[in-house]
């Protein structure tokens, strides 16, 4: 049986529908050994994130995912342009709900369905809520999504379409999370949080597995936008599993991108701190990464340091230009995702360095 363990104090817990945080306040991880990767078995599964299901924390005989999947994953890895042959974009907006969050949501909701939960609650700046709402609908599990009253109307419309109850709140991202957590406690239901629930990372780690297959190895460097770090940590865990299985020789360097107006992790990194202090969000066009107090800050900082990575922060005036430049190359991303390309442009790469930039959300999601 799978278990949770606290990342702060090590206390272990059974996985139940209502457990989402340690008594000490620490975030929970899964207790598990590095999976023994059987590359030959991947071909036994559909062309989706579920190719790697044997590496995920599910019982071997569990087939619940077959009822939940919408074909998420296996997104294209494309050369950015002919002038830069070692730079690729991974087109993760080609997903059922048009963002990479489907990787995590599909796995998290599969676990929720396996646990037989009666209702889920999540809070989000938009895309995670959309993904959870879609997969909750697919699972026929009622779902409440807590959002800011300033969330992009197109993301709100997407969530509504899936039949989720929308709780729009006037407040900071942290206040919205607190409202959702209070409701989770009061209603005694499942917290389908992309931040707190470690199953989400069992999904986002497939980002690494796919790149490994597409490049037939590891890249030198991953550019990754970071708010709560769900893609960054997933990529890190995935490549670590590949490395521990001897399938790659080196861990890719993680280059983490934040918006300068809301950059608690970049600041902590520069100050040499182990975890991030909350900052005041000064307002950014990059709504999807405006996280002032990321709950997994310690793990994110550790991952970036462990791979000899770095943080780059992006000023507001750099964001829209980057979006335009990407559109001119054919890739139409939501405004938040333009910071990824802006970060790449600031990153000083070596001549033959293989770099991957994720295109995390589709252009039609934002203004
Ligand atoms: C969620 C999201 C991010 C940031 O992911 P975190 O898990 O918060 O680090 C970046 N871009 C887009 C489009 C997103 O939806
Ligand atoms: Zn604890």
Coordinates of C-alpha atoms and ligand atoms in Angstrom, one line a residue:
X1 CA 0.0 0.0 0.0
X2 CA 1.2 3.5 -0.8
X3 CA 1.7 5.9 2.0
X4 CA 2.4 9.6 2.5
X5 CA 5.3 10.9 4.4
X6 CA 5.9 14.5 5.7
X7 CA 8.7 16.3 4.0
X8 CA 9.5 18.2 7.2
X9 CA 9.2 15.7 10.1
X10 CA 9.0 12.3 8.3
X11 CA 5.6 11.2 9.9
X12 CA 3.9 8.6 7.8
X13 CA 0.2 8.5 7.0
X14 CA -2.1 6.1 5.2
X15 CA -3.5 7.6 2.0
X16 CA -7.1 8.5 2.8
X17 CA -9.6 10.8 0.9
X18 CA -9.1 13.7 3.5
X19 CA -5.4 13.6 4.4
X20 CA -3.6 16.5 2.6
X21 CA -1.1 18.0 5.0
X22 CA 1.0 16.8 7.9
X23 CA -0.1 17.7 11.5
X24 CA 3.1 19.8 11.6
X25 CA 2.0 21.8 8.5
X26 CA 4.6 20.1 6.3
X27 CA 3.8 19.1 2.7
X28 CA 3.4 15.3 2.0
X29 CA 5.4 13.2 -0.4
X30 CA 4.8 9.6 -1.4
X31 CA 6.8 6.9 0.3
X32 CA 8.3 4.9 -2.5
X33 CA 11.5 3.4 -3.8
X34 CA 12.9 4.5 -7.1
X35 CA 10.8 2.5 -9.7
X36 CA 12.7 -0.1 -11.7
X37 CA 12.1 1.3 -15.2
X38 CA 11.2 -1.3 -17.8
X39 CA 11.6 0.6 -21.1
X40 CA 10.3 -2.4 -23.1
X41 CA 7.0 -2.3 -21.2
X42 CA 6.2 1.2 -22.4
X43 CA 4.9 -0.1 -25.7
X44 CA 2.2 -2.1 -23.9
X45 CA 0.3 1.1 -23.2
X46 CA -1.5 3.8 -25.2
X47 CA 0.5 6.8 -26.6
X48 CA -0.1 9.1 -23.6
X49 CA 1.4 9.7 -20.2
X50 CA 0.1 6.3 -19.3
X51 CA 3.0 4.7 -21.2
X52 CA 4.9 5.2 -17.9
X53 CA 2.1 4.0 -15.5
X54 CA 4.3 1.2 -14.2
X55 CA 6.6 3.9 -12.7
X56 CA 3.7 5.6 -10.9
X57 CA 2.5 4.9 -7.4
X58 CA -0.4 2.7 -8.2
X59 CA -1.0 -1.0 -7.4
X60 CA 0.2 -3.1 -10.3
X61 CA -3.3 -4.4 -11.1
X62 CA -4.9 -0.9 -11.0
X63 CA -6.5 -0.1 -14.3
X64 CA -8.6 2.9 -13.1
X65 CA -6.7 5.3 -15.4
X66 CA -8.3 3.6 -18.4
X67 CA -11.6 5.2 -17.4
X68 CA -10.1 8.6 -16.7
X69 CA -7.6 9.3 -19.5
X70 CA -8.3 11.7 -22.3
X71 CA -5.1 10.9 -24.2
X72 CA -3.1 13.5 -22.4
X73 CA 0.7 13.7 -22.9
X74 CA 3.1 12.8 -25.7
X75 CA 3.3 16.4 -26.8
X76 CA 5.5 17.3 -29.7
X77 CA 9.1 18.4 -29.2
X78 CA 9.9 20.8 -32.0
X79 CA 13.0 22.7 -33.1
X80 CA 12.4 26.3 -32.3
X81 CA 13.9 27.5 -35.6
X82 CA 16.5 26.5 -38.1
X83 CA 19.0 29.1 -36.8
X84 CA 19.1 27.4 -33.3
X85 CA 19.2 23.7 -34.0
X86 CA 19.8 22.7 -30.3
X87 CA 16.8 24.6 -28.9
X88 CA 13.5 22.8 -28.7
X89 CA 10.0 23.8 -27.6
X90 CA 7.9 21.1 -26.0
X91 CA 4.3 22.0 -27.0
X92 CA 2.5 21.1 -23.8
X93 CA -0.5 23.3 -24.7
X94 CA -1.5 20.4 -27.0
X95 CA -3.4 18.8 -24.2
X96 CA -7.1 18.1 -23.5
X97 CA -7.6 21.3 -21.5
X98 CA -4.8 23.2 -23.3
X99 CA -2.1 23.3 -20.6
X100 CA 0.4 21.0 -19.0
X101 CA -1.7 20.7 -15.9
X102 CA -3.5 17.7 -17.5
X103 CA -0.5 15.6 -16.8
X104 CA -1.0 16.0 -13.1
X105 CA -4.7 16.3 -13.0
X106 CA -5.3 13.0 -14.9
X107 CA -3.1 11.1 -12.4
X108 CA -4.5 12.9 -9.3
X109 CA -8.1 12.4 -10.3
X110 CA -7.4 8.7 -11.1
X111 CA -6.2 8.3 -7.5
X112 CA -9.3 10.2 -6.2
X113 CA -11.6 7.9 -8.2
X114 CA -9.6 4.9 -6.9
X115 CA -10.2 6.2 -3.3
X116 CA -13.9 6.5 -4.0
X117 CA -14.1 10.2 -3.0
X118 CA -17.5 11.9 -3.1
X119 CA -16.4 15.4 -3.9
X120 CA -13.2 17.3 -4.7
X121 CA -12.1 20.9 -4.0
X122 CA -9.2 22.8 -5.6
X123 CA -7.9 26.3 -5.8
X124 CA -6.1 27.7 -8.8
X125 CA -5.0 30.7 -10.8
X126 CA -6.8 29.1 -13.7
X127 CA -5.3 26.2 -15.5
X128 CA -5.0 23.7 -12.7
X129 CA -8.6 24.4 -11.9
X130 CA -9.6 23.8 -15.5
X131 CA -7.7 20.5 -15.6
X132 CA -9.1 19.3 -12.3
X133 CA -12.7 20.3 -13.4
X134 CA -12.4 18.5 -16.7
X135 CA -11.1 15.2 -15.1
X136 CA -13.5 15.4 -12.2
X137 CA -16.3 15.6 -14.8
X138 CA -14.8 12.6 -16.6
X139 CA -14.8 10.8 -13.2
X140 CA -18.3 12.0 -12.4
X141 CA -17.1 13.5 -9.2
X142 CA -18.6 16.8 -8.0
X143 CA -16.0 19.6 -7.9
X144 CA -15.7 23.1 -6.5
X145 CA -13.0 25.4 -7.8
X146 CA -11.8 28.4 -5.9
X147 CA -10.5 31.2 -8.1
X148 CA -9.7 34.9 -7.9
X149 CA -12.4 37.3 -9.2
X150 CA -9.6 38.5 -11.6
X151 CA -9.0 35.1 -13.3
X152 CA -9.0 35.3 -17.1
X153 CA -12.7 35.0 -18.2
X154 CA -11.8 32.4 -20.8
X155 CA -10.4 30.1 -18.1
X156 CA -13.5 30.7 -15.9
X157 CA -15.7 29.8 -18.9
X158 CA -13.7 26.6 -19.5
X159 CA -14.1 25.5 -15.8
X160 CA -17.9 26.3 -15.9
X161 CA -18.3 24.3 -19.0
X162 CA -17.1 21.2 -17.1
X163 CA -19.9 21.7 -14.6
X164 CA -17.7 22.6 -11.6
X165 CA -19.0 25.0 -9.0
X166 CA -17.0 28.2 -9.2
X167 CA -16.2 30.1 -6.0
X168 CA -14.8 33.4 -7.0
X169 CA -13.1 35.3 -4.2
X170 CA -11.7 38.8 -4.0
X171 CA -8.3 38.4 -2.5
X172 CA -4.7 37.3 -2.9
X173 CA -3.8 33.8 -4.3
X174 CA -2.9 32.8 -0.8
X175 CA -6.3 33.9 0.6
X176 CA -8.0 31.9 -2.1
X177 CA -6.0 28.8 -1.2
X178 CA -6.9 29.4 2.5
X179 CA -10.6 29.6 1.6
X180 CA -10.4 26.3 -0.3
X181 CA -8.5 24.6 2.5
X182 CA -11.1 25.8 5.1
X183 CA -13.9 24.3 2.9
X184 CA -11.9 21.1 2.6
X185 CA -11.7 20.8 6.4
X186 CA -15.4 21.8 7.0
X187 CA -16.9 19.6 4.3
X188 CA -14.4 16.8 5.0
X189 CA -13.7 16.2 1.3
X190 CA -10.7 15.5 -1.0
X191 CA -8.3 18.4 -1.7
X192 CA -7.5 18.0 -5.3
X193 CA -4.5 20.4 -5.0
X194 CA -1.8 20.4 -7.6
X195 CA 0.5 21.9 -4.9
X196 CA -0.1 19.6 -2.0
X197 CA -1.1 16.3 -3.5
X198 CA 2.0 14.3 -4.4
X199 CA 0.1 12.3 -7.1
X200 CA 0.1 15.4 -9.2
X201 CA 3.9 15.1 -9.5
X202 CA 3.5 11.5 -10.6
X203 CA 1.8 13.0 -13.6
X204 CA 4.1 16.0 -14.3
X205 CA 7.1 13.7 -14.1
X206 CA 6.1 12.2 -17.4
X207 CA 7.4 15.5 -19.0
X208 CA 10.9 14.0 -18.3
X209 CA 10.1 10.6 -19.6
X210 CA 8.7 11.9 -22.9
X211 CA 11.7 14.1 -23.5
X212 CA 14.0 11.2 -22.7
X213 CA 12.2 9.2 -25.5
X214 CA 12.1 12.1 -27.9
X215 CA 15.8 13.0 -27.6
X216 CA 17.0 9.5 -26.9
X217 CA 18.6 10.9 -23.8
X218 CA 18.6 13.9 -21.5
X219 CA 18.9 17.5 -22.7
X220 CA 21.6 19.7 -21.1
X221 CA 19.1 22.3 -19.9
X222 CA 15.4 22.7 -19.1
X223 CA 13.9 26.2 -19.0
X224 CA 11.0 26.0 -16.6
X225 CA 8.5 28.6 -15.4
X226 CA 7.9 28.4 -11.6
X227 CA 5.0 29.5 -9.5
X228 CA 4.2 26.5 -7.3
X229 CA 6.9 24.4 -9.0
X230 CA 4.6 21.5 -10.2
X231 CA 6.3 21.2 -13.6
X232 CA 9.8 21.9 -12.2
X233 CA 9.5 19.3 -9.5
X234 CA 7.8 16.8 -11.8
X235 CA 10.6 17.2 -14.4
X236 CA 13.2 16.9 -11.6
X237 CA 11.7 13.7 -10.2
X238 CA 11.3 12.1 -13.7
X239 CA 14.9 12.8 -14.7
X240 CA 16.1 11.6 -11.3
X241 CA 14.3 8.3 -11.8
X242 CA 15.8 7.9 -15.2
X243 CA 19.3 8.8 -13.8
X244 CA 18.9 6.3 -10.9
X245 CA 18.0 3.6 -13.4
X246 CA 21.2 4.4 -15.3
X247 CA 19.3 5.5 -18.4
X248 CA 20.9 9.0 -18.5
X249 CA 24.4 10.0 -17.5
X250 CA 23.7 13.6 -16.3
X251 CA 20.8 15.4 -14.8
X252 CA 19.7 18.4 -16.9
X253 CA 20.3 21.8 -15.5
X254 CA 17.1 23.4 -14.2
X255 CA 16.8 27.1 -15.2
X256 CA 13.8 28.4 -13.3
X257 CA 11.9 31.4 -14.5
X258 CA 9.9 33.8 -12.3
X259 CA 8.2 37.1 -13.0
X260 CA 10.3 39.8 -11.2
X261 CA 7.1 41.3 -9.7
X262 CA 6.4 38.1 -7.8
X263 CA 9.7 36.2 -7.4
X264 CA 10.0 34.7 -3.9
X265 CA 12.0 31.8 -5.1
X266 CA 14.4 33.8 -7.2
X267 CA 15.0 36.0 -4.2
X268 CA 15.6 33.1 -1.8
X269 CA 18.0 31.5 -4.3
X270 CA 20.0 34.7 -4.7
X271 CA 20.1 35.1 -0.9
X272 CA 21.3 31.5 -0.4
X273 CA 18.3 30.6 1.7
X274 CA 16.9 27.1 2.1
X275 CA 13.2 28.1 1.7
X276 CA 11.4 31.2 0.4
X277 CA 9.9 34.0 2.5
X278 CA 6.5 35.1 1.3
X279 CA 6.6 38.3 -0.9
X280 CA 3.9 40.8 -1.8
X281 CA 2.8 40.2 -5.4
X282 CA 3.3 43.5 -7.1
X283 CA 1.2 42.5 -10.1
X284 CA 2.2 40.7 -13.2
X285 CA 0.8 39.8 -16.6
X286 CA 2.1 36.2 -15.9
X287 CA -1.0 35.3 -13.8
X288 CA -0.2 31.6 -13.9
X289 CA 3.0 31.9 -12.0
X290 CA 2.1 34.7 -9.6
X291 CA 2.6 32.7 -6.4
X292 CA 3.8 34.8 -3.4
X293 CA 4.2 31.9 -0.9
X294 CA 5.0 28.6 -2.7
X295 CA 4.3 25.7 -0.3
X296 CA 7.1 23.5 -1.8
X297 CA 9.7 26.2 -1.9
X298 CA 12.3 24.2 0.0
X299 CA 12.1 21.3 -2.5
X300 CA 12.2 23.7 -5.5
X301 CA 15.3 25.4 -4.3
X302 CA 17.0 22.1 -3.6
X303 CA 16.2 20.8 -7.1
X304 CA 17.6 23.9 -8.8
X305 CA 20.7 23.8 -6.7
X306 CA 21.2 20.1 -7.1
X307 CA 21.3 20.4 -10.9
X308 CA 23.6 23.5 -10.9
X309 CA 20.7 25.4 -12.2
X310 CA 19.7 29.0 -11.7
X311 CA 16.9 31.5 -11.4
X312 CA 16.1 34.2 -14.0
X313 CA 13.5 36.8 -13.4
X314 CA 11.5 38.6 -16.1
X315 CA 10.4 42.2 -16.1
X316 CA 6.8 43.1 -17.2
X317 CA 8.0 44.8 -20.4
X318 CA 9.8 41.7 -21.6
X319 CA 6.7 39.5 -21.5
X320 CA 4.5 40.7 -24.3
X321 CA 7.4 41.1 -26.7
X322 CA 8.4 37.5 -26.1
X323 CA 4.8 36.4 -26.8
X324 CA 4.8 38.3 -30.1
X325 CA 8.1 36.8 -31.1
X326 CA 6.9 33.3 -30.4
X327 CA 3.7 33.9 -32.4
X328 CA 5.9 35.1 -35.3
X329 CA 7.5 31.7 -35.2
X330 CA 4.1 30.0 -35.3
X331 CA 3.6 29.3 -31.6
X332 CA 0.7 31.0 -29.9
X333 CA 0.9 30.8 -26.1
X334 CA -1.0 32.3 -23.3
X335 CA 0.7 35.4 -21.8
X336 CA 2.1 33.5 -18.8
X337 CA 3.9 31.1 -21.1
X338 CA 5.7 34.0 -22.8
X339 CA 8.0 34.3 -19.7
X340 CA 9.5 30.9 -20.6
X341 CA 10.8 32.2 -23.9
X342 CA 11.8 35.6 -22.3
X343 CA 13.8 33.5 -19.8
X344 CA 15.5 31.5 -22.6
X345 CA 16.5 34.7 -24.3
X346 CA 18.2 35.9 -21.2
X347 CA 19.9 32.6 -20.5
X348 CA 23.5 32.5 -21.8
X349 CA 23.8 29.1 -23.4
X350 CA 26.9 27.4 -24.7
X351 CA 27.1 26.9 -28.5
X352 CA 26.1 23.2 -28.6
X353 CA 23.9 23.2 -25.5
X354 CA 20.6 21.4 -25.9
X355 CA 17.9 23.5 -24.3
X356 CA 14.1 22.8 -24.0
X357 CA 11.5 25.5 -23.5
X358 CA 8.0 24.4 -22.4
X359 CA 5.0 26.0 -24.1
X360 CA 2.7 25.5 -21.1
X361 CA -0.6 27.1 -22.0
X362 CA -2.5 27.8 -25.2
X363 CA -2.8 31.4 -26.5
X364 CA -6.6 31.5 -26.5
X365 CA -6.7 31.0 -22.7
X366 CA -5.6 34.6 -22.0
X367 CA -6.3 38.1 -23.4
Ligands
LIG1 C1 0.5 26.3 -13.8 C2 1.3 27.0 -14.9 C3 2.6 27.5 -14.7 C4 3.3 27.3 -13.5 O1 3.3 26.1 -12.9 P1 3.6 26.0 -11.4 O2 3.3 24.6 -11.0 O3 2.8 27.0 -10.6 O4 5.1 26.3 -11.1 C5 3.2 28.1 -15.8 N1 2.5 28.3 -17.0 C6 1.3 27.9 -17.2 C7 0.6 28.2 -18.5 C8 0.6 27.2 -16.1 O5 -0.7 26.9 -16.3
LIG2 ZN1 5.3 16.8 9.6

